[in-house]
XYZ file of C-alpha atoms in Angstrom:
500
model
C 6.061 -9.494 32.492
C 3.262 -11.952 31.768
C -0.146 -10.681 30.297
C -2.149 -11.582 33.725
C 0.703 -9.363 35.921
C 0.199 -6.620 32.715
C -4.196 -7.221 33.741
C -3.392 -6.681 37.005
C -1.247 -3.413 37.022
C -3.533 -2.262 34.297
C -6.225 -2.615 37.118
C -3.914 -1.348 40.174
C -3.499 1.643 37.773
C -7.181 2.537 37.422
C -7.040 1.728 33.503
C -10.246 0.047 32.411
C -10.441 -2.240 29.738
C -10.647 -0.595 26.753
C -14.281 -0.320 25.254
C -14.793 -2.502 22.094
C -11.580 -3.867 22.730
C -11.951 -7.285 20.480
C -12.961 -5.589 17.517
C -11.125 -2.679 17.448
C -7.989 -4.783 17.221
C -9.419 -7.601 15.200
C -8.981 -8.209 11.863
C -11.554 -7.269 10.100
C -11.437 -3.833 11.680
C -7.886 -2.854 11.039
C -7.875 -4.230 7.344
C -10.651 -1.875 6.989
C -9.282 0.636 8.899
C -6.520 0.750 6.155
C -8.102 -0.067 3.133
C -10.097 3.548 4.244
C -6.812 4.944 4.948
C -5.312 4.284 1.190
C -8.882 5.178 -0.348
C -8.741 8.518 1.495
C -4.992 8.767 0.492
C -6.025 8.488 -3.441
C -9.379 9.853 -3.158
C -7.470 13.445 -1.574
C -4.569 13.115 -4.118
C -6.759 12.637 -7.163
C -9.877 15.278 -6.497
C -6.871 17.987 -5.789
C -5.042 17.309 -8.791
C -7.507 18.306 -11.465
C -8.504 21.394 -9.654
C -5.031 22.681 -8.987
C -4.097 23.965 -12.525
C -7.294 25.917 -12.553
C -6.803 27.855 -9.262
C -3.207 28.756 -10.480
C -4.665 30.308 -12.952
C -7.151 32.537 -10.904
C -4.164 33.731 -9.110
C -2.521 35.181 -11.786
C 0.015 32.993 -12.609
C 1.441 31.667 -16.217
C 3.109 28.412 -17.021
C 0.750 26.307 -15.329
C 1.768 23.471 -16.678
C 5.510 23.267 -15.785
C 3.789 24.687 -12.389
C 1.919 21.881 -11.867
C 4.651 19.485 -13.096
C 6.861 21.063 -10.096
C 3.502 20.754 -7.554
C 3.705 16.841 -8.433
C 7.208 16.419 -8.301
C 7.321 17.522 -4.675
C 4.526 15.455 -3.510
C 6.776 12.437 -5.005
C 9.878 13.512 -3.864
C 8.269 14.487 -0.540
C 7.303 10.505 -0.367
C 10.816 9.457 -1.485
C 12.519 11.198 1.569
C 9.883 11.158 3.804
C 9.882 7.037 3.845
C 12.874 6.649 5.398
C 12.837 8.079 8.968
C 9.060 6.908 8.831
C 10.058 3.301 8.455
C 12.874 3.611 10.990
C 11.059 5.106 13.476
C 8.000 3.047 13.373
C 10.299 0.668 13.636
C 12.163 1.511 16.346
C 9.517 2.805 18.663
C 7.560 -0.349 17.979
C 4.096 1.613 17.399
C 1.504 2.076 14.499
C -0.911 4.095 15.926
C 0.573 7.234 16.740
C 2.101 7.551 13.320
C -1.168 6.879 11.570
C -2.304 9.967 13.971
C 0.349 12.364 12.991
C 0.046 11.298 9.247
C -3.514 12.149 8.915
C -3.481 15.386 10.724
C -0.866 16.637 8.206
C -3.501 15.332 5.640
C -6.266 18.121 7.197
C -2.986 20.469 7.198
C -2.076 20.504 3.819
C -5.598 20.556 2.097
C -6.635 23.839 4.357
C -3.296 25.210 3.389
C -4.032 24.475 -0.650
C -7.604 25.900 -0.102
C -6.753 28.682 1.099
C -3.022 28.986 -0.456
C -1.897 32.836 -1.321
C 1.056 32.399 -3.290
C 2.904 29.609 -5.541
C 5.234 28.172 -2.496
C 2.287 27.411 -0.093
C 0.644 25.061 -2.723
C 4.450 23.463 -2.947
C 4.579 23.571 0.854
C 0.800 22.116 1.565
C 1.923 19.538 -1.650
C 5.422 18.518 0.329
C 2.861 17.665 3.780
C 0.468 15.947 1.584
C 3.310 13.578 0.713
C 4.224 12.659 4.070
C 0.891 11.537 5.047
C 0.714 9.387 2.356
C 3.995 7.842 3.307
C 2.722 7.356 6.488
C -0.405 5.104 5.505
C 1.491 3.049 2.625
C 4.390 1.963 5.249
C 2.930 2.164 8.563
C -0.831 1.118 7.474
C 0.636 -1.643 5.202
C 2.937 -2.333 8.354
C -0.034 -2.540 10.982
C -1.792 -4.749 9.129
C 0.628 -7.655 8.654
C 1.605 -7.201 12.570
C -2.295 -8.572 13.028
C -2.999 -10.693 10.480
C -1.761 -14.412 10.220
C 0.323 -15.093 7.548
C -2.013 -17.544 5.703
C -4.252 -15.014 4.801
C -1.975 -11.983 4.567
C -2.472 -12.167 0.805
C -6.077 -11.973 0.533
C -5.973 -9.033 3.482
C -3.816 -7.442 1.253
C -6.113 -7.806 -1.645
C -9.123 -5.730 0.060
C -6.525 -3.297 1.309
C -5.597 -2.502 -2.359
C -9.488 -2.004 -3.304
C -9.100 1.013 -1.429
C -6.472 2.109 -4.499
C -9.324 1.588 -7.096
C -12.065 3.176 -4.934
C -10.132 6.701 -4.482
C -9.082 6.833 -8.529
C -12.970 5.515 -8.967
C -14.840 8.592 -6.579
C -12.126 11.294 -6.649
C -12.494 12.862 -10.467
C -15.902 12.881 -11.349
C -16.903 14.150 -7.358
C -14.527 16.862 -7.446
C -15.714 18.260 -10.744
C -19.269 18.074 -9.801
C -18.434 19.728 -6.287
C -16.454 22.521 -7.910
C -19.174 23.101 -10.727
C -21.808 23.120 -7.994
C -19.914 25.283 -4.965
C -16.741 26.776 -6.308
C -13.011 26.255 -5.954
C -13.606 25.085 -2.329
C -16.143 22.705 -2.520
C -13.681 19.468 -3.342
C -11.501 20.541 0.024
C -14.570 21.480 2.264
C -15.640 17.406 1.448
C -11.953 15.835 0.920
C -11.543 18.120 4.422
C -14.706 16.119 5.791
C -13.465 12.616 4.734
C -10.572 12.804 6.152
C -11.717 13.974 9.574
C -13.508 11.011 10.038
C -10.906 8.832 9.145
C -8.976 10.374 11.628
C -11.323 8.901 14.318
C -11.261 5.468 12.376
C -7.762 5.514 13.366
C -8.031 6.459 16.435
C -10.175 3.678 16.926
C -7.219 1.016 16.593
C -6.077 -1.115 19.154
C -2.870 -3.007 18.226
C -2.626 -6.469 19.388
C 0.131 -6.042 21.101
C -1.870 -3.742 23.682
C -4.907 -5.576 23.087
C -3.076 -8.788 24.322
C -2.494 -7.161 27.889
C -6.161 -6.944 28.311
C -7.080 -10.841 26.671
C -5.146 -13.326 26.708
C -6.757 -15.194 23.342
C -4.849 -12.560 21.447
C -1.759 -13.340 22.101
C -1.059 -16.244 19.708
C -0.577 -14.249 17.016
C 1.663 -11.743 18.849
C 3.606 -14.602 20.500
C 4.644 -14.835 16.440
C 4.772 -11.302 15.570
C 6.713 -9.656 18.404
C 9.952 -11.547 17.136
C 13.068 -9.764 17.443
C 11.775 -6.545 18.128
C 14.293 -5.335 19.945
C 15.658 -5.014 16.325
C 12.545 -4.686 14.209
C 8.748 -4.684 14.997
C 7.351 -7.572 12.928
C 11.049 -9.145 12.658
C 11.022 -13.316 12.132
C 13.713 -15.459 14.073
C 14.478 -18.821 12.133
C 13.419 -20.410 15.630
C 9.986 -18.992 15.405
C 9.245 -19.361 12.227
C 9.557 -22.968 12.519
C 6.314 -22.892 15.203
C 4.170 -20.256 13.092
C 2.204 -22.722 10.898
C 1.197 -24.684 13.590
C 0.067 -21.546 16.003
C -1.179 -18.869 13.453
C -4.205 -20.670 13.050
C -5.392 -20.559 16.591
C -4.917 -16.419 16.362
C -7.181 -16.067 12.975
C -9.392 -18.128 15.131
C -9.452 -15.655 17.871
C -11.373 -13.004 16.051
C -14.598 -15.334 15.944
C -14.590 -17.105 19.477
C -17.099 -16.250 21.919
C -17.431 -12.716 23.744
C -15.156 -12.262 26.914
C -16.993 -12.994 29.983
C -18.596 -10.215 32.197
C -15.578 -10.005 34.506
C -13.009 -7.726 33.817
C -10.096 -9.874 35.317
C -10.661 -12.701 34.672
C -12.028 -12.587 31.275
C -8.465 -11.208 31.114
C -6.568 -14.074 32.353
C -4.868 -15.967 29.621
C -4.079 -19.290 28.300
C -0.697 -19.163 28.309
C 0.567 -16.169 30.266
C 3.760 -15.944 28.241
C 3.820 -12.152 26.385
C 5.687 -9.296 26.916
C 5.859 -6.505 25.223
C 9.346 -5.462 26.242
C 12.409 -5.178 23.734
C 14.829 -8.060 23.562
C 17.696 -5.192 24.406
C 19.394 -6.218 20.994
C 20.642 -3.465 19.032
C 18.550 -1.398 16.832
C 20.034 -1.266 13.042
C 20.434 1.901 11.446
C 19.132 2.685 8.001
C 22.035 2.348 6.526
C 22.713 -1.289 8.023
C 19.155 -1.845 6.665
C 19.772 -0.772 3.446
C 22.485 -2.968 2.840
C 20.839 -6.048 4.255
C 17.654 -5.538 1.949
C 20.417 -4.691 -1.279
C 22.076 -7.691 -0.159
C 18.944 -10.086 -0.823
C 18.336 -10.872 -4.194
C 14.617 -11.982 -3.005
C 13.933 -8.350 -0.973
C 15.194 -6.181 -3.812
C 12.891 -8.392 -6.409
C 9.729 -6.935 -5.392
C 11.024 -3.958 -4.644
C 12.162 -3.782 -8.470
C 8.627 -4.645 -9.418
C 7.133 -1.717 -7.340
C 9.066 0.223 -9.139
C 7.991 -1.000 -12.772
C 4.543 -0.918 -11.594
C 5.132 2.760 -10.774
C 6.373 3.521 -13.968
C 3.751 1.927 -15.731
C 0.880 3.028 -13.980
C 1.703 6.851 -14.095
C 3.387 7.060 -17.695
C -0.006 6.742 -19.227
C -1.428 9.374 -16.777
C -0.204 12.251 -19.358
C -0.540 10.819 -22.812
C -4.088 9.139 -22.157
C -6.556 11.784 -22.285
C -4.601 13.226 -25.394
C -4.526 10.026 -27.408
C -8.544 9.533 -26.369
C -9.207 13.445 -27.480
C -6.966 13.288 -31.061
C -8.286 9.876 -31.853
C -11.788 9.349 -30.922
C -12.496 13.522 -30.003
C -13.243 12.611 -26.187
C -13.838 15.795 -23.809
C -12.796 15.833 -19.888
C -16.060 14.417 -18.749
C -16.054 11.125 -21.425
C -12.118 10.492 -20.639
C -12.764 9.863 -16.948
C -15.748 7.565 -17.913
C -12.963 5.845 -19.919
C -10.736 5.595 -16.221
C -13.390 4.260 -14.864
C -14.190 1.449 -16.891
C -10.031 0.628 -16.239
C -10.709 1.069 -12.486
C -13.831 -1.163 -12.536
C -11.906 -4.830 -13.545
C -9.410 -3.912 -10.542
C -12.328 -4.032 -8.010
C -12.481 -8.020 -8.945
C -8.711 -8.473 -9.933
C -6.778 -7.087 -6.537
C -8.329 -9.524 -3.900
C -8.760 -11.533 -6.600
C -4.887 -12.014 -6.865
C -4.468 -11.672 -3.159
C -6.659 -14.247 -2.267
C -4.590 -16.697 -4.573
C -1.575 -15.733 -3.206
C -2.578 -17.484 0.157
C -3.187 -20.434 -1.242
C -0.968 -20.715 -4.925
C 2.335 -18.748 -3.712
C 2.869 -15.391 -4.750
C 5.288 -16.759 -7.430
C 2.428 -17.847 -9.610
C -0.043 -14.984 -9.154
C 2.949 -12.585 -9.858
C 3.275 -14.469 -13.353
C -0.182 -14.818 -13.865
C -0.689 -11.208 -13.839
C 2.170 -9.991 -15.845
C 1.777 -13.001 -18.484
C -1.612 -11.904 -19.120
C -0.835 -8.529 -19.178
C 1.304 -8.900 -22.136
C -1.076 -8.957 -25.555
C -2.872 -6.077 -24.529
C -0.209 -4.166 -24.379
C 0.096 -4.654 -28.093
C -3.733 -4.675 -28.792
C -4.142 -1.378 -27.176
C -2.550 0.792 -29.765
C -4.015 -0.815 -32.524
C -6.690 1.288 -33.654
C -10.520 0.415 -33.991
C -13.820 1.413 -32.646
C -13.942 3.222 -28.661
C -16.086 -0.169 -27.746
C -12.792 -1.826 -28.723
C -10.417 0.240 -27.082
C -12.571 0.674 -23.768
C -12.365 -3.237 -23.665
C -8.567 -3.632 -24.531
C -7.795 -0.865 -22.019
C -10.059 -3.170 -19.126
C -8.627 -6.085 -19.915
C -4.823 -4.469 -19.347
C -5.920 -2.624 -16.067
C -7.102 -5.952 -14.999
C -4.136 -8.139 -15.051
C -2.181 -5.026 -14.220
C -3.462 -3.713 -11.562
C -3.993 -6.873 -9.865
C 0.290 -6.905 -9.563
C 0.310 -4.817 -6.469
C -1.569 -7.558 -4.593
C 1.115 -10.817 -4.924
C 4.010 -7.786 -4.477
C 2.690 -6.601 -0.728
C 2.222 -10.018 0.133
C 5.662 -11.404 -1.491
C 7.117 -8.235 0.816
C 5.483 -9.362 3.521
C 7.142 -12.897 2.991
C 10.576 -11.679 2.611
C 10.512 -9.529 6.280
C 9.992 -13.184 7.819
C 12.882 -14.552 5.742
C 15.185 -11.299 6.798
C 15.978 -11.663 10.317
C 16.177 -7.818 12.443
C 14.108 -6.074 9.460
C 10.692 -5.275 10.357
C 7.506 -5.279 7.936
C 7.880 -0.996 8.564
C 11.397 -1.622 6.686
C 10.382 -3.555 3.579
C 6.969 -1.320 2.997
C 9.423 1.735 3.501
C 11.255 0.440 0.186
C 8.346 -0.596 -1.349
C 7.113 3.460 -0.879
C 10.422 4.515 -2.045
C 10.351 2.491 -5.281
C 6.713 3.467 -6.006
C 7.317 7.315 -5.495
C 10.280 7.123 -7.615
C 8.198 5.386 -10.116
C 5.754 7.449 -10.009
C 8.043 10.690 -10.230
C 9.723 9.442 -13.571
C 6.769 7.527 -15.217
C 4.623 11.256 -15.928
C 7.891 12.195 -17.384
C 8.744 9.785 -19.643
C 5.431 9.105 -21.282
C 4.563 12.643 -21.454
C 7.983 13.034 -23.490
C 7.251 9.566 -25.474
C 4.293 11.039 -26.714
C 4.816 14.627 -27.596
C 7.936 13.300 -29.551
C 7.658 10.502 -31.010
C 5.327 10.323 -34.184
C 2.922 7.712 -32.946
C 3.819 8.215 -29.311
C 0.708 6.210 -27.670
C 2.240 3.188 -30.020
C 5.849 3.846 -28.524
C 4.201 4.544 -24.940
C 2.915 0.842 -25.383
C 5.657 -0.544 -26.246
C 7.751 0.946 -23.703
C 6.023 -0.039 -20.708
C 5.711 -3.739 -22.704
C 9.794 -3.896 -22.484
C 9.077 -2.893 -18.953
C 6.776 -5.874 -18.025
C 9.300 -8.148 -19.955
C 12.309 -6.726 -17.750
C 9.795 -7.843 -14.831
C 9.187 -10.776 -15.890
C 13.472 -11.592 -16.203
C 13.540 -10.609 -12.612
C 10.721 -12.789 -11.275
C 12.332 -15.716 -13.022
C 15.659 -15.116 -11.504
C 14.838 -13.429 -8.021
C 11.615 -13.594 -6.604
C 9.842 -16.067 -4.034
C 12.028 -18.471 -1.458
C 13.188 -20.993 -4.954
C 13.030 -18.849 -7.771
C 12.301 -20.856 -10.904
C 15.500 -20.308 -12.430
C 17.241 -21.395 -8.869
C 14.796 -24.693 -9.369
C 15.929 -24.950 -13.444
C 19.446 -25.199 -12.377
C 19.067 -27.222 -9.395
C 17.330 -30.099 -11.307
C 20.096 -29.547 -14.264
C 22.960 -30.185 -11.377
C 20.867 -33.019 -10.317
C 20.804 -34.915 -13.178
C 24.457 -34.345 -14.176
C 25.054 -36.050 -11.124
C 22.719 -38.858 -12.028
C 24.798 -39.328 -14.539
């Protein structure tokens, strides 16, 4: 079935062209449609989190600490289990949209159910749905977006996409204290409640290409190259057709700024090169455990999958120990702590597409190295102790190169599903989810431990997540990109031993 014959039954059908159809699956508009999707995702999960421990407390309860610890691990262990049949079913039903849908309505759900919980297991219930929506926009969002963007900038889409991280830690905090000082206990979830509702019709807003390319035929360049193998897995890369993607992707980034369709509906509908379909090749679907194996299988897959999960640690293990080392050693209150987050939030704004950007045009490889290289010093200079203006600068500088990780990782992931033949872009942002949420399950743990234990625990925290970065570091060397440098070391060893 060719796009005109798709134009034409489309027609037959009484379906009209979809209104705003260009835009709504351009570019632009779905990177931004997901970069809102992860900034809503943070922005909910870090304005509920402060408030939490408080309303536990109005409802008689004691503990609340080792309450709240149980409260976060379901929302992580929620995202661990959760990623799996999401990944596989996006997958598998080769569509986006629909799970974007579902994912932010149980977003609305389990905010009106913490608002208004009763009892202990409704916050643990509401905490368990909150953690499948934000499954659903780290693999399927991250998913949509490199079905529509070319792969010579997927980097630098990737980049603003991760903004959206830094924006949500940025607003959440300081809006939800001022909300509940100002209106009450409800005030943060009335607004979160708001946000989210109008993200919902952001996403319902999307057109993927492959739809969009039934309707206009300049679209379908880039789904020509996307729709490999997905009989097997949406976003799936044959050798065959990677071999003509260079030389076509360019043509679909140029798409998104040609001229307006004509006034006709058919035949600004007719294509170029009536070649599309949107029906499966009738291969065999893999099951999750076939896919598990092939990603465990490939050194480069599980390399940036092993970094998600070092950035995971990192990133939360400071969560706990932070605000104590800031109070016991400079006498910071609640309010002046989150000023100190967000002067580490700030750099990221500037570092993420920053990185991503780079990646495009460097290799992944070398912004990968970049960042964790130049994360290394301050890991040391942060727990020596001087003046706030010192620490507040130290603490910057590490969020900076830190931070900016996450960008080279989604687009290195991106790069191995082409490489992996019958594993879809769903599949490798499903273990990039899983790594992160068990990262971020176990990094609260151990620094909260590291701390509390360990005489100068903010000096051992340091350290700790310093022999993390190094580990890292061994496993970019040895696994990650297409010629790892330790696969080009040994190749140019064997060469000249046969030289001589």
């Amino acid at each position: 079935m060719d796009v005109t014959h798709d134009t034409q039954a489309n027609m037959q059908a009484g379906r009209r062209r979809p209104w705003g159809l260009r835009w709504r699956s351009s570019i632009w508009f779905i990177t931004l449609a997901v970069g809102i999707g992860i900034t809503t995702d943070i922005l909910v999960y870090s304005m509920i989190v402060p408030i939490i421990p408080f309303r536990l407390q109005e409802l008689g309860y004691g503990g609340v600490s080792g309450l709240v610890g149980w409260l976060l691990f379901a929302y992580s262990a929620a995202i661990v289990i959760s990623t799996f049949p999401i990944a596989y079913l996006s997958e598998r039903f080769m569509n986006r949209k629909i799970p974007l849908l579902l994912g932010q309505l149980s977003l609305i759900g389990s905010q009106i159910m913490l608002m208004e919980a009763p009892t202990y297991w409704v916050m643990a219930l509401a905490r368990v749905c909150q953690g499948i929506s934000a499954s659903v926009i780290w693999v399927v969002g991250l998913a949509l977006v490199c079905d529509t963007v070319p792969e010579a900038i997927i980097g630098k889409q990737l980049g603003l996409v991760m903004m959206g991280m830094s924006l949500g830690f940025l607003v959440g905090p300081p809006v939800a204290g001022a909300l509940d000082e100002r209106f009450g206990f409800r005030g943060p979830f009335i607004f979160s409640i708001t946000i989210t509702a109008a993200e919902f019709i952001c996403r319902l807003l999307i057109i993927e290409r492959p739809e969009a390319a039934q309707w206009d035929g300049s679209l379908q360049v880039l789904v020509e190259n996307k729709r490999t193998s997905r009989g097997s897995a949406y976003g799936a890369t044959t050798d065959a057709e990677k071999r003509e993607q260079h030389s076509t992707e360019h043509n679909a980034q140029l798409a998104d700024h040609e001229a307006p369709p004509p006034s006709d509906g058919l035949r600004a509908s007719r294509p170029a090169t009536p070649t599309v379909t949107n029906e499966p090749s009738g291969a065999p679907h893999p099951s999750i455990l076939g896919l598990l194996l092939r990603l465990l299988k490939s050194p480069r897959a599980m390399a940036p999958v092993c970094l998600t999960l070092i950035f995971g640690l990192i990133i939360t293990s400071q969560e706990p120990a932070l605000p104590l080392y800031l109070q016991s050693t400079y006498g910071l209150n609640v309010s002046k702590v989150g000023l100190v987050y967000i002067a580490a939030i700030v750099p990221s704004f500037i570092s993420s597409p920053l990185t991503g950007w780079y990646s495009d045009r460097g290799g992944t490889l070398a912004s990968t190295l970049v960042c964790m290289i130049g994360s290394i010093p301050f890991y040391i200079l942060i727990f020596i102790k001087g003046p706030l203006v010192y620490f507040l600068v130290m603490f910057a500088l590490l969020n900076f190169f830190s931070a900016a990780l996450i960008s080279p990782i989604t687009a290195e992931l991106a790069a191995v599903t082409r490489s992996l033949e019958g594993v879809g872009y769903g599949h490798m942002y499903g273990a990039f989810n899983v790594a992160y949420g068990i990262g971020s399950a176990v990094g609260p743990v151990i620094g909260g431990q590291l701390y509390d234990h360990i005489s100068r625990g903010w000096m051992a925290l340091s350290l700790f997540d310093l022999g993390l970065i190094i580990v890292g570091l061994v496993i970019v060397l040895c696994s990650f990109g297409e010629r790892p440098i330790l696969t080009r070391i040994l190749s140019r060893s064997q060469n000249r031993l046969n030289v001589t």
